[in-house]
Short mmCIF file of C-alpha atoms in Angstrom, two decimals:
data_model
loop_
_atom_site.label_atom_id
_atom_site.label_comp_id
_atom_site.label_asym_id
_atom_site.label_seq_id
_atom_site.Cartn_x
_atom_site.Cartn_y
_atom_site.Cartn_z
CA MET Z 1212 -66.04 45.88 93.45
CA SER Z 1213 -62.62 46.94 94.70
CA ALA Z 1214 -60.57 49.45 92.70
CA LYS Z 1215 -57.77 48.03 90.61
CA PRO Z 1216 -54.25 48.82 91.86
CA ASP Z 1217 -52.20 51.38 89.92
CA LEU Z 1218 -49.44 50.17 87.60
CA LYS Z 1219 -46.91 52.38 85.88
CA ILE Z 1220 -46.07 51.00 82.41
CA VAL Z 1221 -42.78 52.17 80.90
CA LEU Z 1222 -42.59 51.41 77.19
CA CYS Z 1223 -39.11 51.07 75.71
CA SER Z 1224 -38.51 52.94 72.46
CA PRO Z 1225 -37.50 51.80 69.96
CA ARG Z 1226 -39.01 48.33 70.20
CA GLY Z 1227 -40.46 45.76 67.82
CA PHE Z 1228 -40.01 45.46 64.08
CA CYS Z 1229 -36.76 46.64 62.52
CA ALA Z 1230 -36.34 47.58 58.85
CA GLY Z 1231 -34.93 44.15 57.97
CA VAL Z 1232 -37.92 42.35 59.48
CA VAL Z 1233 -40.40 44.70 57.76
CA ARG Z 1234 -38.63 44.03 54.45
CA ALA Z 1235 -38.72 40.24 54.95
CA ILE Z 1236 -42.42 40.09 55.89
CA ASP Z 1237 -43.34 42.50 53.09
CA THR Z 1238 -41.42 40.30 50.62
CA VAL Z 1239 -43.61 37.29 51.47
CA GLU Z 1240 -46.84 39.33 51.44
CA ARG Z 1241 -46.00 41.02 48.12
CA ALA Z 1242 -45.10 37.66 46.60
CA LEU Z 1243 -48.48 36.26 47.70
CA ASP Z 1244 -50.27 39.28 46.22
CA LYS Z 1245 -48.36 39.18 42.94
CA TYR Z 1246 -47.98 35.45 42.29
CA GLY Z 1247 -50.72 33.94 44.45
CA ALA Z 1248 -50.49 31.07 46.91
CA PRO Z 1249 -48.53 29.08 47.67
CA VAL Z 1250 -45.31 30.94 48.38
CA TYR Z 1251 -42.65 28.71 49.93
CA VAL Z 1252 -40.44 30.16 52.67
CA ARG Z 1253 -37.23 28.46 53.74
CA HIS Z 1254 -37.08 28.64 57.54
CA GLU Z 1255 -39.29 30.99 59.59
CA ILE Z 1256 -39.18 34.31 57.75
CA VAL Z 1257 -38.55 35.90 61.15
CA HIS Z 1258 -38.54 34.27 64.57
CA ASN Z 1259 -42.09 35.07 65.62
CA LYS Z 1260 -44.94 32.54 65.76
CA TYR Z 1261 -47.66 35.20 65.42
CA VAL Z 1262 -46.10 36.50 62.19
CA VAL Z 1263 -45.45 33.02 60.79
CA ASP Z 1264 -48.99 31.83 61.59
CA GLY Z 1265 -50.45 34.95 59.96
CA LEU Z 1266 -48.49 34.32 56.77
CA LYS Z 1267 -49.51 30.63 56.77
CA LYS Z 1268 -53.16 31.71 56.76
CA LYS Z 1269 -52.46 33.84 53.68
CA GLY Z 1270 -50.88 30.91 51.80
CA ALA Z 1271 -47.21 30.79 52.80
CA ILE Z 1272 -45.74 27.32 53.29
CA PHE Z 1273 -42.70 27.13 55.57
CA VAL Z 1274 -40.03 24.50 55.00
CA GLU Z 1275 -36.66 23.90 56.61
CA GLU Z 1276 -34.97 22.63 53.44
CA LEU Z 1277 -35.55 23.08 49.72
CA ALA Z 1278 -35.91 19.30 49.37
CA GLU Z 1279 -39.39 19.67 50.94
CA ILE Z 1280 -40.56 21.81 47.99
CA PRO Z 1281 -42.26 19.86 45.17
CA GLU Z 1282 -40.43 19.34 41.88
CA ASN Z 1283 -41.41 21.52 38.91
CA THR Z 1284 -43.20 24.11 41.04
CA THR Z 1285 -43.44 27.64 39.64
CA ALA Z 1286 -44.23 29.07 43.10
CA PRO Z 1287 -41.77 31.62 44.53
CA VAL Z 1288 -39.33 30.49 47.22
CA VAL Z 1289 -38.31 33.12 49.77
CA PHE Z 1290 -35.07 32.93 51.78
CA SER Z 1291 -35.55 34.19 55.35
CA ALA Z 1292 -34.19 37.39 56.88
CA HIS Z 1293 -31.42 35.46 58.64
CA GLY Z 1294 -29.57 34.63 55.43
CA VAL Z 1295 -28.66 31.25 53.95
CA PRO Z 1296 -25.49 29.35 53.06
CA LYS Z 1297 -24.34 29.77 49.43
CA SER Z 1298 -25.35 26.17 48.76
CA VAL Z 1299 -29.04 27.08 49.13
CA PRO Z 1300 -29.40 29.57 46.23
CA ALA Z 1301 -27.14 27.28 44.17
CA ASP Z 1302 -29.50 24.37 44.87
CA ALA Z 1303 -32.51 26.57 44.01
CA GLN Z 1304 -30.92 27.56 40.72
CA SER Z 1305 -30.09 23.96 39.81
CA ARG Z 1306 -33.77 23.08 40.34
CA ASN Z 1307 -34.95 26.15 38.38
CA LEU Z 1308 -36.79 27.46 41.44
CA PHE Z 1309 -37.90 31.10 41.37
CA SER Z 1310 -36.22 32.46 44.50
CA LEU Z 1311 -36.59 35.75 46.35
CA ASP Z 1312 -33.85 36.70 48.81
CA ALA Z 1313 -35.27 38.40 51.92
CA THR Z 1314 -31.92 38.33 53.75
CA CYS Z 1315 -31.54 41.44 55.91
CA PRO Z 1316 -29.07 43.80 54.16
CA LEU Z 1317 -27.13 44.10 57.43
CA VAL Z 1318 -26.60 40.32 57.42
CA THR Z 1319 -25.54 40.51 53.75
CA LYS Z 1320 -23.00 43.14 54.82
CA VAL Z 1321 -21.42 40.60 57.20
CA HIS Z 1322 -21.35 37.99 54.41
CA ARG Z 1323 -19.49 40.44 52.17
CA GLU Z 1324 -17.00 41.34 54.89
CA ALA Z 1325 -16.21 37.65 55.45
CA ALA Z 1326 -15.74 37.12 51.69
CA ILE Z 1327 -13.31 40.07 51.46
CA HIS Z 1328 -11.23 38.79 54.38
CA PHE Z 1329 -11.14 35.34 52.77
CA LYS Z 1330 -9.94 36.78 49.45
CA ARG Z 1331 -7.18 38.56 51.32
CA GLY Z 1332 -6.06 35.25 52.82
CA ARG Z 1333 -7.02 36.01 56.40
CA GLU Z 1334 -8.12 33.49 58.99
CA ILE Z 1335 -11.64 34.55 60.04
CA PHE Z 1336 -13.34 34.43 63.43
CA LEU Z 1337 -17.13 34.67 63.61
CA ILE Z 1338 -18.49 35.82 66.98
CA GLY Z 1339 -21.93 34.28 67.34
CA HIS Z 1340 -24.13 31.42 68.57
CA SER Z 1341 -23.77 28.03 66.92
CA HIS Z 1342 -26.83 26.62 65.13
CA HIS Z 1343 -28.52 30.04 64.91
CA PRO Z 1344 -29.66 30.33 61.26
CA GLU Z 1345 -27.77 33.60 60.77
CA VAL Z 1346 -24.53 31.96 61.90
CA VAL Z 1347 -25.19 28.88 59.74
CA GLY Z 1348 -25.71 31.22 56.78
CA THR Z 1349 -22.53 33.20 57.42
CA LEU Z 1350 -20.41 30.07 57.92
CA GLY Z 1351 -21.87 28.76 54.67
CA GLN Z 1352 -20.58 31.69 52.62
CA LEU Z 1353 -17.07 30.24 52.59
CA PRO Z 1354 -15.39 26.83 52.34
CA VAL Z 1355 -15.53 24.57 55.39
CA GLY Z 1356 -12.78 25.51 57.83
CA ALA Z 1357 -12.34 29.08 56.56
CA VAL Z 1358 -14.29 30.53 59.50
CA THR Z 1359 -13.92 29.62 63.19
CA LEU Z 1360 -16.86 30.26 65.50
CA ILE Z 1361 -16.24 32.07 68.79
CA GLU Z 1362 -19.19 31.85 71.18
CA THR Z 1363 -17.76 32.96 74.54
CA ALA Z 1364 -15.03 35.02 76.18
CA GLU Z 1365 -13.38 31.73 77.10
CA ASP Z 1366 -13.21 30.81 73.41
CA ALA Z 1367 -11.52 34.15 72.72
CA LYS Z 1368 -8.94 33.46 75.46
CA THR Z 1369 -8.05 29.99 74.21
CA ILE Z 1370 -8.32 30.12 70.40
CA ASN Z 1371 -5.03 29.34 68.65
CA PRO Z 1372 -4.90 30.67 65.08
CA LYS Z 1373 -2.37 29.54 62.49
CA ASP Z 1374 -0.99 33.07 61.99
CA PRO Z 1375 -1.76 35.58 64.78
CA ASN Z 1376 -0.82 38.46 62.46
CA ASN Z 1377 -3.25 37.55 59.67
CA LEU Z 1378 -6.67 37.52 61.32
CA ALA Z 1379 -10.08 39.09 60.93
CA PHE Z 1380 -13.39 38.91 62.80
CA VAL Z 1381 -17.05 39.44 61.97
CA THR Z 1382 -20.07 39.06 64.24
CA GLN Z 1383 -23.66 37.89 64.25
CA THR Z 1384 -25.91 40.97 64.03
CA THR Z 1385 -28.15 40.17 67.03
CA LEU Z 1386 -25.68 39.70 69.89
CA SER Z 1387 -25.40 41.36 73.29
CA ILE Z 1388 -23.45 44.61 72.85
CA ASP Z 1389 -21.62 44.09 76.16
CA ASP Z 1390 -20.78 40.40 75.64
CA THR Z 1391 -19.48 41.12 72.15
CA ALA Z 1392 -17.43 44.11 73.32
CA GLU Z 1393 -15.77 41.86 75.91
CA ILE Z 1394 -14.93 39.20 73.30
CA VAL Z 1395 -13.64 41.78 70.80
CA ALA Z 1396 -11.46 43.39 73.51
CA LEU Z 1397 -9.96 40.00 74.35
CA LEU Z 1398 -9.22 39.26 70.70
CA LYS Z 1399 -7.63 42.68 70.15
CA GLU Z 1400 -5.55 42.28 73.29
CA ARG Z 1401 -4.25 38.89 72.16
CA PHE Z 1402 -4.00 39.76 68.45
CA PRO Z 1403 -3.33 43.51 68.06
CA ASN Z 1404 -3.26 43.26 64.24
CA ILE Z 1405 -6.68 41.61 63.91
CA ASN Z 1406 -8.93 43.21 61.30
CA GLY Z 1407 -12.47 44.11 62.34
CA PRO Z 1408 -15.45 45.68 60.57
CA HIS Z 1409 -15.25 49.39 59.71
CA LYS Z 1410 -18.70 49.77 61.25
CA GLU Z 1411 -20.09 47.50 63.96
CA ASP Z 1412 -21.68 44.28 62.70
CA ILE Z 1413 -24.24 44.29 65.52
CA CYS Z 1414 -27.17 45.95 63.81
CA TYR Z 1415 -28.64 49.33 64.70
CA ALA Z 1416 -31.92 47.74 65.85
CA THR Z 1417 -30.27 45.32 68.27
CA THR Z 1418 -28.13 48.14 69.66
CA ASN Z 1419 -30.98 50.62 70.07
CA ARG Z 1420 -33.34 48.12 71.72
CA GLN Z 1421 -30.66 47.11 74.21
CA LEU Z 1422 -29.89 50.76 75.02
CA ALA Z 1423 -33.58 51.42 75.72
CA VAL Z 1424 -33.75 48.40 78.05
CA LYS Z 1425 -30.63 49.64 79.87
CA LYS Z 1426 -32.48 52.88 80.58
CA VAL Z 1427 -35.73 51.26 81.73
CA ALA Z 1428 -34.68 48.06 83.54
CA PRO Z 1429 -33.10 49.75 86.61
CA VAL Z 1430 -36.23 51.83 87.34
CA VAL Z 1431 -39.02 49.21 87.08
CA ASP Z 1432 -40.03 46.27 89.26
CA ALA Z 1433 -40.39 43.91 86.27
CA LEU Z 1434 -39.83 43.88 82.53
CA ILE Z 1435 -41.47 41.86 79.77
CA VAL Z 1436 -39.74 41.26 76.45
CA VAL Z 1437 -42.24 40.42 73.73
CA GLY Z 1438 -40.46 37.83 71.60
CA ALA Z 1439 -39.88 34.19 70.78
CA PRO Z 1440 -37.55 31.82 72.68
CA ASN Z 1441 -35.56 31.20 69.46
CA SER Z 1442 -35.18 34.93 68.76
CA SER Z 1443 -31.58 35.86 69.54
CA ASN Z 1444 -32.19 39.59 69.83
CA SER Z 1445 -35.18 39.02 72.15
CA GLN Z 1446 -33.21 36.73 74.46
CA ARG Z 1447 -30.42 39.30 74.61
CA LEU Z 1448 -32.94 41.97 75.71
CA ARG Z 1449 -34.05 39.77 78.60
CA GLU Z 1450 -30.41 39.18 79.61
CA VAL Z 1451 -29.67 42.92 79.46
CA ALA Z 1452 -32.63 43.63 81.75
CA GLU Z 1453 -31.37 41.08 84.27
CA ARG Z 1454 -27.85 42.52 84.18
CA GLU Z 1455 -29.21 46.01 84.78
CA GLY Z 1456 -30.78 44.80 88.03
CA CYS Z 1457 -34.38 44.12 87.04
CA ARG Z 1458 -35.45 41.32 89.39
CA ILE Z 1459 -38.23 39.99 87.12
CA ALA Z 1460 -37.30 39.86 83.43
CA VAL Z 1461 -39.29 37.47 81.27
CA LEU Z 1462 -39.90 36.62 77.64
CA ALA Z 1463 -43.48 36.31 76.39
CA GLN Z 1464 -44.74 35.43 72.91
CA ARG Z 1465 -48.38 36.26 73.78
CA ALA Z 1466 -50.39 37.51 76.75
CA THR Z 1467 -51.35 33.89 77.49
CA ASP Z 1468 -47.67 33.17 78.31
CA ILE Z 1469 -47.67 35.52 81.31
CA ASP Z 1470 -47.22 33.84 84.70
CA TRP Z 1471 -49.34 36.19 86.81
CA THR Z 1472 -47.89 34.86 90.06
CA LYS Z 1473 -44.68 36.76 89.20
CA PHE Z 1474 -46.47 40.09 88.78
CA GLY Z 1475 -48.63 40.22 91.90
CA ASN Z 1476 -46.85 42.95 93.87
CA ILE Z 1477 -45.36 45.21 91.22
CA ALA Z 1478 -45.89 48.96 90.95
CA SER Z 1479 -44.03 49.45 87.67
CA LEU Z 1480 -43.51 47.36 84.54
CA GLY Z 1481 -41.22 47.87 81.56
CA ILE Z 1482 -42.26 46.48 78.19
CA THR Z 1483 -40.14 46.07 75.08
CA ALA Z 1484 -40.29 43.87 72.00
CA GLY Z 1485 -37.64 42.07 69.99
CA ALA Z 1486 -36.99 43.14 66.41
CA SER Z 1487 -39.26 40.39 65.02
CA ALA Z 1488 -42.21 40.99 67.39
CA PRO Z 1489 -45.25 42.97 66.15
CA GLU Z 1490 -46.66 45.92 68.09
CA VAL Z 1491 -50.10 44.25 68.19
CA ILE Z 1492 -48.74 41.81 70.80
CA VAL Z 1493 -47.37 44.65 72.92
CA GLU Z 1494 -50.92 46.05 72.89
CA GLU Z 1495 -52.37 42.63 73.70
CA ILE Z 1496 -50.11 42.33 76.75
CA MET Z 1497 -50.97 45.86 77.90
CA ASP Z 1498 -54.67 44.99 77.58
CA ALA Z 1499 -54.11 41.92 79.77
CA PHE Z 1500 -52.51 44.09 82.47
CA ALA Z 1501 -55.28 46.69 82.09
CA GLU Z 1502 -57.79 44.02 83.16
CA ARG Z 1503 -55.94 43.73 86.49
CA TYR Z 1504 -54.47 47.20 87.01
CA THR Z 1505 -55.17 50.86 86.32
CA LEU Z 1506 -52.40 51.70 83.87
CA HIS Z 1507 -50.31 54.88 83.73
CA VAL Z 1508 -48.21 54.71 80.58
CA GLU Z 1509 -45.04 56.55 79.64
CA THR Z 1510 -42.35 55.99 77.01
CA VAL Z 1511 -38.58 56.11 77.44
CA SER Z 1512 -36.65 56.58 74.20
CA ALA Z 1513 -33.03 55.67 73.50
CA ALA Z 1514 -32.85 56.50 69.78
CA GLU Z 1515 -34.83 57.56 66.74
CA GLU Z 1516 -35.10 55.04 63.89
CA ASN Z 1517 -35.96 55.83 60.29
CA GLU Z 1518 -34.09 53.10 58.40
CA PHE Z 1519 -35.67 51.65 55.28
CA PHE Z 1520 -34.51 48.77 53.09
CA PRO Z 1521 -35.95 48.40 49.57
CA LEU Z 1522 -37.71 45.14 48.68
CA PRO Z 1523 -36.18 42.57 46.32
CA ARG Z 1524 -36.59 43.90 42.78
CA GLN Z 1525 -39.03 41.15 41.70
CA VAL Z 1526 -41.68 42.29 44.21
CA ARG Z 1527 -41.21 46.05 44.19
CA PRO Z 1528 -44.36 47.91 43.11
CA GLU Z 1529 -42.54 49.52 40.15
CA ALA Z 1530 -41.48 46.09 38.85
CA ALA Z 1531 -45.01 45.59 37.49
CA ALA Z 1532 -44.65 48.65 35.28
CA GLU Z 1533 -41.25 47.73 33.87
#
């Protein structure tokens, strides 16, 4: 039996679950523990099939709209980490549904910023990707027409506001740092008085994971991003790797997704994971490579993370004692 070739694995740090994702998953699991199955969840709690399938096995039922939930149910209804339009909690209340809001606090921050700009009479630009649930939720915080979506640098060059001196912008939290910086620079160049967030809307987890990939991508032959195709932050990690010169940069939800023909002649491999991807899949993918190569593993770190977001009050452990 011939010896397996050597492969240097460079793990990006931080990677995987962020505090908002941990909070959202914990909200569903605590609700199942406290109230029993079923627990309804509007939209995928986070964009990861492994996580969603695991919660389904425990009794979570995922729906796209509240209309799919039976009348007169007493089961909890959880709103996903991406946030929802204002019409959704209003609909839940009108139906007397018991709702739990697992919206990431950093998304809620963007909602509040948009509301403040609206109260101050400003025309609002939202930098983001249309149809992404976070963008749908942010647009739905305000009346139709109050927010204009900007998806590309070209949009920023051509947008014509009613009053160039009374503008504000907010952004989706999971965008490419570099793409967003380019769009913001264009807006500020065209509209010097535009109001932006006091602190960046792109969340700490998105930023840190992209910085780690920027460090690793130029020094490896290939890079795998563990994440789902509909995960914005995971797709951005793959794009960052490509921009940094990594010739093979792919997204994989599970080890079974790997196209081994692409990895035949590599000596080094970077691995990261989007903010909604569990570490167990990183380990699964490393195990798959270990069957073919002798691994030599190191970690490259871009930042330390210790953020924590408290659970919704109804499912906090202390709520039972109150």
